[in-house]
mmCIF file of C-alpha atoms and ligand atoms in Angstrom:
data_model
loop_
_atom_site.group_PDB
_atom_site.id
_atom_site.type_symbol
_atom_site.label_atom_id
_atom_site.label_comp_id
_atom_site.label_asym_id
_atom_site.label_seq_id
_atom_site.Cartn_x
_atom_site.Cartn_y
_atom_site.Cartn_z
ATOM 1 C CA MET A 267 -22.010 1.384 -18.196
ATOM 2 C CA SER A 268 -21.604 -0.728 -14.923
ATOM 3 C CA ALA A 269 -18.328 -0.972 -13.352
ATOM 4 C CA PRO A 270 -16.436 -4.629 -13.900
ATOM 5 C CA ARG A 271 -16.946 -6.720 -11.293
ATOM 6 C CA CYS A 272 -15.530 -9.995 -10.118
ATOM 7 C CA ASP A 273 -16.441 -12.869 -7.830
ATOM 8 C CA ILE A 274 -13.707 -13.635 -4.916
ATOM 9 C CA THR A 275 -13.465 -16.628 -2.294
ATOM 10 C CA LEU A 276 -11.355 -15.769 0.427
ATOM 11 C CA THR A 277 -11.121 -16.337 4.565
ATOM 12 C CA VAL A 278 -11.951 -13.192 6.628
ATOM 13 C CA ASN A 279 -10.967 -13.847 10.371
ATOM 14 C CA GLY A 280 -11.295 -17.351 9.801
ATOM 15 C CA GLU A 281 -14.389 -17.646 8.104
ATOM 16 C CA THR A 282 -15.137 -18.241 4.318
ATOM 17 C CA VAL A 283 -16.428 -15.229 2.514
ATOM 18 C CA VAL A 284 -17.881 -15.612 -1.032
ATOM 19 C CA GLU A 285 -18.606 -12.182 -2.687
ATOM 20 C CA THR A 286 -18.672 -10.270 -5.664
ATOM 21 C CA VAL A 287 -16.804 -7.013 -5.675
ATOM 22 C CA GLU A 288 -16.072 -4.070 -7.847
ATOM 23 C CA ALA A 289 -12.883 -4.782 -9.337
ATOM 24 C CA ARG A 290 -11.504 -1.296 -8.494
ATOM 25 C CA ALA A 291 -12.609 -1.746 -4.807
ATOM 26 C CA THR A 292 -9.889 -1.568 -2.472
ATOM 27 C CA LEU A 293 -9.457 -4.152 -0.047
ATOM 28 C CA VAL A 294 -10.256 -1.746 3.075
ATOM 29 C CA ASP A 295 -13.376 -0.294 1.437
ATOM 30 C CA PHE A 296 -14.568 -4.066 0.774
ATOM 31 C CA LEU A 297 -13.968 -4.744 4.481
ATOM 32 C CA ARG A 298 -15.623 -1.778 5.925
ATOM 33 C CA GLU A 299 -18.601 -1.457 3.551
ATOM 34 C CA GLN A 300 -19.430 -4.853 2.272
ATOM 35 C CA LEU A 301 -18.462 -6.977 5.318
ATOM 36 C CA THR A 302 -19.310 -4.069 7.938
ATOM 37 C CA LEU A 303 -15.823 -4.741 9.447
ATOM 38 C CA THR A 304 -15.514 -1.073 10.245
ATOM 39 C CA GLY A 305 -12.402 -1.337 12.660
ATOM 40 C CA SER A 306 -10.036 -0.680 9.913
ATOM 41 C CA HIS A 307 -10.131 3.058 8.915
ATOM 42 C CA VAL A 308 -9.698 4.850 5.768
ATOM 43 C CA GLY A 309 -7.146 8.119 6.141
ATOM 44 C CA CYS A 310 -5.143 9.130 3.361
ATOM 45 C CA GLU A 311 -6.007 6.508 1.052
ATOM 46 C CA HIS A 312 -2.599 6.426 -0.560
ATOM 47 C CA GLY A 313 -0.422 4.214 1.629
ATOM 48 C CA VAL A 314 0.846 7.103 4.058
ATOM 49 C CA CYS A 315 -1.069 6.910 7.488
ATOM 50 C CA GLY A 316 -1.552 3.314 8.141
ATOM 51 C CA ALA A 317 -5.091 3.589 9.692
ATOM 52 C CA CYS A 318 -6.196 0.863 6.913
ATOM 53 C CA THR A 319 -3.591 -1.870 8.136
ATOM 54 C CA VAL A 320 -4.968 -5.443 7.990
ATOM 55 C CA ARG A 321 -3.111 -8.613 7.666
ATOM 56 C CA VAL A 322 -3.200 -10.581 4.326
ATOM 57 C CA ASP A 323 -1.617 -14.261 4.521
ATOM 58 C CA GLY A 324 -0.263 -13.307 8.216
ATOM 59 C CA VAL A 325 1.590 -9.956 6.952
ATOM 60 C CA ILE A 326 0.238 -6.430 7.704
ATOM 61 C CA VAL A 327 -0.597 -4.701 4.559
ATOM 62 C CA ARG A 328 -2.072 -1.354 3.681
ATOM 63 C CA GLY A 329 -5.782 -2.166 2.826
ATOM 64 C CA CYS A 330 -6.043 1.097 0.874
ATOM 65 C CA LEU A 331 -3.295 -0.161 -1.526
ATOM 66 C CA MET A 332 -4.483 -3.454 -2.193
ATOM 67 C CA LEU A 333 -7.559 -4.287 -4.161
ATOM 68 C CA ALA A 334 -10.236 -6.710 -2.945
ATOM 69 C CA ALA A 335 -10.044 -8.616 -5.986
ATOM 70 C CA GLN A 336 -6.185 -9.269 -5.137
ATOM 71 C CA CYS A 337 -7.239 -11.211 -2.031
ATOM 72 C CA ASP A 338 -9.034 -13.790 -3.909
ATOM 73 C CA GLY A 339 -7.870 -17.063 -2.203
ATOM 74 C CA ALA A 340 -5.788 -15.222 0.524
ATOM 75 C CA SER A 341 -6.542 -15.383 4.476
ATOM 76 C CA VAL A 342 -7.300 -11.728 5.454
ATOM 77 C CA GLU A 343 -7.388 -10.730 9.364
ATOM 78 C CA THR A 344 -8.789 -7.467 10.635
ATOM 79 C CA ILE A 345 -8.603 -5.999 14.129
ATOM 80 C CA GLU A 346 -11.791 -7.652 14.612
ATOM 81 C CA GLY A 347 -10.509 -11.013 14.235
ATOM 82 C CA VAL A 348 -7.363 -10.558 16.013
ATOM 83 C CA SER A 349 -9.340 -8.769 18.879
ATOM 84 C CA ASP A 350 -11.565 -11.731 19.110
ATOM 85 C CA THR A 351 -8.832 -14.394 19.263
ATOM 86 C CA GLY A 352 -7.217 -12.685 22.119
ATOM 87 C CA GLU A 353 -4.158 -12.294 20.507
ATOM 88 C CA ILE A 354 -3.442 -8.820 21.191
ATOM 89 C CA ALA A 355 -5.428 -8.634 24.611
ATOM 90 C CA ASP A 356 -2.216 -7.416 26.262
ATOM 91 C CA LEU A 357 -1.418 -4.753 23.700
ATOM 92 C CA GLN A 358 -4.969 -3.410 24.071
ATOM 93 C CA ALA A 359 -4.905 -3.382 27.839
ATOM 94 C CA ALA A 360 -1.406 -1.666 27.714
ATOM 95 C CA PHE A 361 -2.807 1.009 25.408
ATOM 96 C CA GLU A 362 -5.844 1.765 27.477
ATOM 97 C CA LYS A 363 -3.520 1.827 30.741
ATOM 98 C CA ARG A 364 -1.221 3.848 29.532
ATOM 99 C CA ASN A 365 -3.469 6.416 27.407
ATOM 100 C CA ALA A 366 -1.823 5.657 24.243
ATOM 101 C CA LEU A 367 -5.113 6.399 22.248
ATOM 102 C CA GLN A 368 -7.350 9.531 22.387
ATOM 103 C CA CYS A 369 -9.844 9.387 19.156
ATOM 104 C CA GLY A 370 -8.755 5.808 18.470
ATOM 105 C CA PHE A 371 -8.625 6.236 14.817
ATOM 106 C CA CYS A 372 -5.234 5.349 14.409
ATOM 107 C CA THR A 373 -5.388 2.452 17.091
ATOM 108 C CA PRO A 374 -6.285 -0.583 14.992
ATOM 109 C CA GLY A 375 -3.510 -0.176 12.793
ATOM 110 C CA MET A 376 -1.022 0.717 15.437
ATOM 111 C CA LEU A 377 -2.027 -2.238 17.361
ATOM 112 C CA LEU A 378 -1.698 -4.536 14.439
ATOM 113 C CA THR A 379 1.799 -3.083 13.525
ATOM 114 C CA ALA A 380 2.889 -3.341 16.864
ATOM 115 C CA GLN A 381 1.991 -7.019 16.915
ATOM 116 C CA GLU A 382 3.871 -7.660 13.976
ATOM 117 C CA LEU A 383 7.015 -6.438 15.626
ATOM 118 C CA LEU A 384 6.146 -8.370 19.042
ATOM 119 C CA ARG A 385 5.329 -11.701 17.510
ATOM 120 C CA GLY A 386 8.407 -11.820 15.487
ATOM 121 C CA GLY A 387 10.154 -12.956 18.634
ATOM 122 C CA GLY A 388 13.670 -11.431 19.059
ATOM 123 C CA GLY A 389 13.446 -10.284 22.534
ATOM 124 C CA VAL A 390 12.405 -6.968 23.744
ATOM 125 C CA PRO A 391 12.843 -4.270 20.992
ATOM 126 C CA SER A 392 14.543 -1.215 21.607
ATOM 127 C CA ARG A 393 12.645 2.006 21.803
ATOM 128 C CA GLU A 394 14.153 3.373 18.655
ATOM 129 C CA THR A 395 13.100 -0.147 17.023
ATOM 130 C CA ILE A 396 9.617 0.212 18.359
ATOM 131 C CA ARG A 397 9.554 3.752 16.955
ATOM 132 C CA GLU A 398 11.007 2.791 13.692
ATOM 133 C CA GLN A 399 8.149 -0.146 13.531
ATOM 134 C CA ILE A 400 5.277 2.518 14.014
ATOM 135 C CA SER A 401 6.678 5.196 12.079
ATOM 136 C CA GLY A 402 4.382 4.530 9.231
ATOM 137 C CA ASN A 403 1.195 4.765 11.452
ATOM 138 C CA TYR A 404 0.174 8.330 12.108
ATOM 139 C CA CYS A 405 -1.454 9.491 15.105
ATOM 140 C CA ARG A 406 -2.877 12.865 15.154
ATOM 141 C CA CYS A 407 -3.778 12.974 18.954
ATOM 142 C CA THR A 408 -1.418 11.399 21.472
ATOM 143 C CA GLY A 409 1.910 11.900 20.327
ATOM 144 C CA TYR A 410 3.950 8.742 20.482
ATOM 145 C CA GLN A 411 5.639 8.714 23.752
ATOM 146 C CA ALA A 412 2.525 6.526 25.490
ATOM 147 C CA ILE A 413 2.389 4.237 22.428
ATOM 148 C CA VAL A 414 6.004 3.437 22.617
ATOM 149 C CA ASP A 415 5.748 3.003 26.416
ATOM 150 C CA ALA A 416 2.776 0.672 25.892
ATOM 151 C CA ILE A 417 4.593 -1.344 23.365
ATOM 152 C CA GLU A 418 7.606 -1.763 25.294
ATOM 153 C CA ALA A 419 5.819 -2.586 28.355
ATOM 154 C CA VAL A 420 3.838 -5.566 26.729
ATOM 155 C CA ALA A 421 7.249 -6.444 24.929
ATOM 156 C CA GLN A 422 8.855 -7.116 28.587
ATOM 157 C CA GLN A 423 5.946 -8.831 29.698
ATOM 158 C CA ARG A 424 5.813 -11.286 26.908
ATOM 159 C CA ALA A 425 9.662 -11.770 27.936
ATOM 160 C CA GLY A 426 9.029 -12.433 31.192
ATOM 161 C CA GLY A 427 10.252 -9.442 32.719
ATOM 162 C CA LYS A 428 8.623 -6.460 34.401
ATOM 163 C CA PRO A 429 5.622 -4.560 33.331
HETATM 164 S S1 FES B 44 -5.746 4.974 4.438
HETATM 165 FE FE1 FES B 44 -4.334 3.260 3.785
HETATM 166 S S2 FES B 44 -2.235 4.113 4.414
HETATM 167 FE FE2 FES B 44 -3.748 5.850 5.016
HETATM 168 S S1 FES B 45 -5.477 8.409 18.866
HETATM 169 FE FE1 FES B 45 -6.249 9.786 17.680
HETATM 170 S S2 FES B 45 -5.264 9.358 15.725
HETATM 171 FE FE2 FES B 45 -4.240 8.283 17.165
#
């Protein structure tokens, strides 16, 4: 017997997408396998590592804990879309400059999670707040020092302070 499927219409990175998905397909698998948006990664597959982070209706979610079918009518943004708009260009540059990535597996989720904090306004967050914000995004390579440095530098830049 074939798996149940359903039709969904959603916006992905600003473009309307109409697809048929398996009812059990996760959002991140749908994005990667059906739409070939492979910037979102699949790590733990149970909501722990943050590698699958994407935005749904403006809020970051775990793409492995949400079904594609639940996104019918939603606006989904992936690292590809957020990169293309230039929204996180400063964060990307800071990560590169400060060696805040090695393999890059965690980086898309890390960037989206950092941006969630920084775009909320509220001035320059403390390093403790930054650490807490990214505590749900696991990095296997760099240690978090450089990542926190990069996020803090961008927060200062955006606040008009020194890099
Ligand atoms: S793959 Fe989704 S949180 Fe790890
Ligand atoms: S850069 Fe390798 S997991 Fe983070």
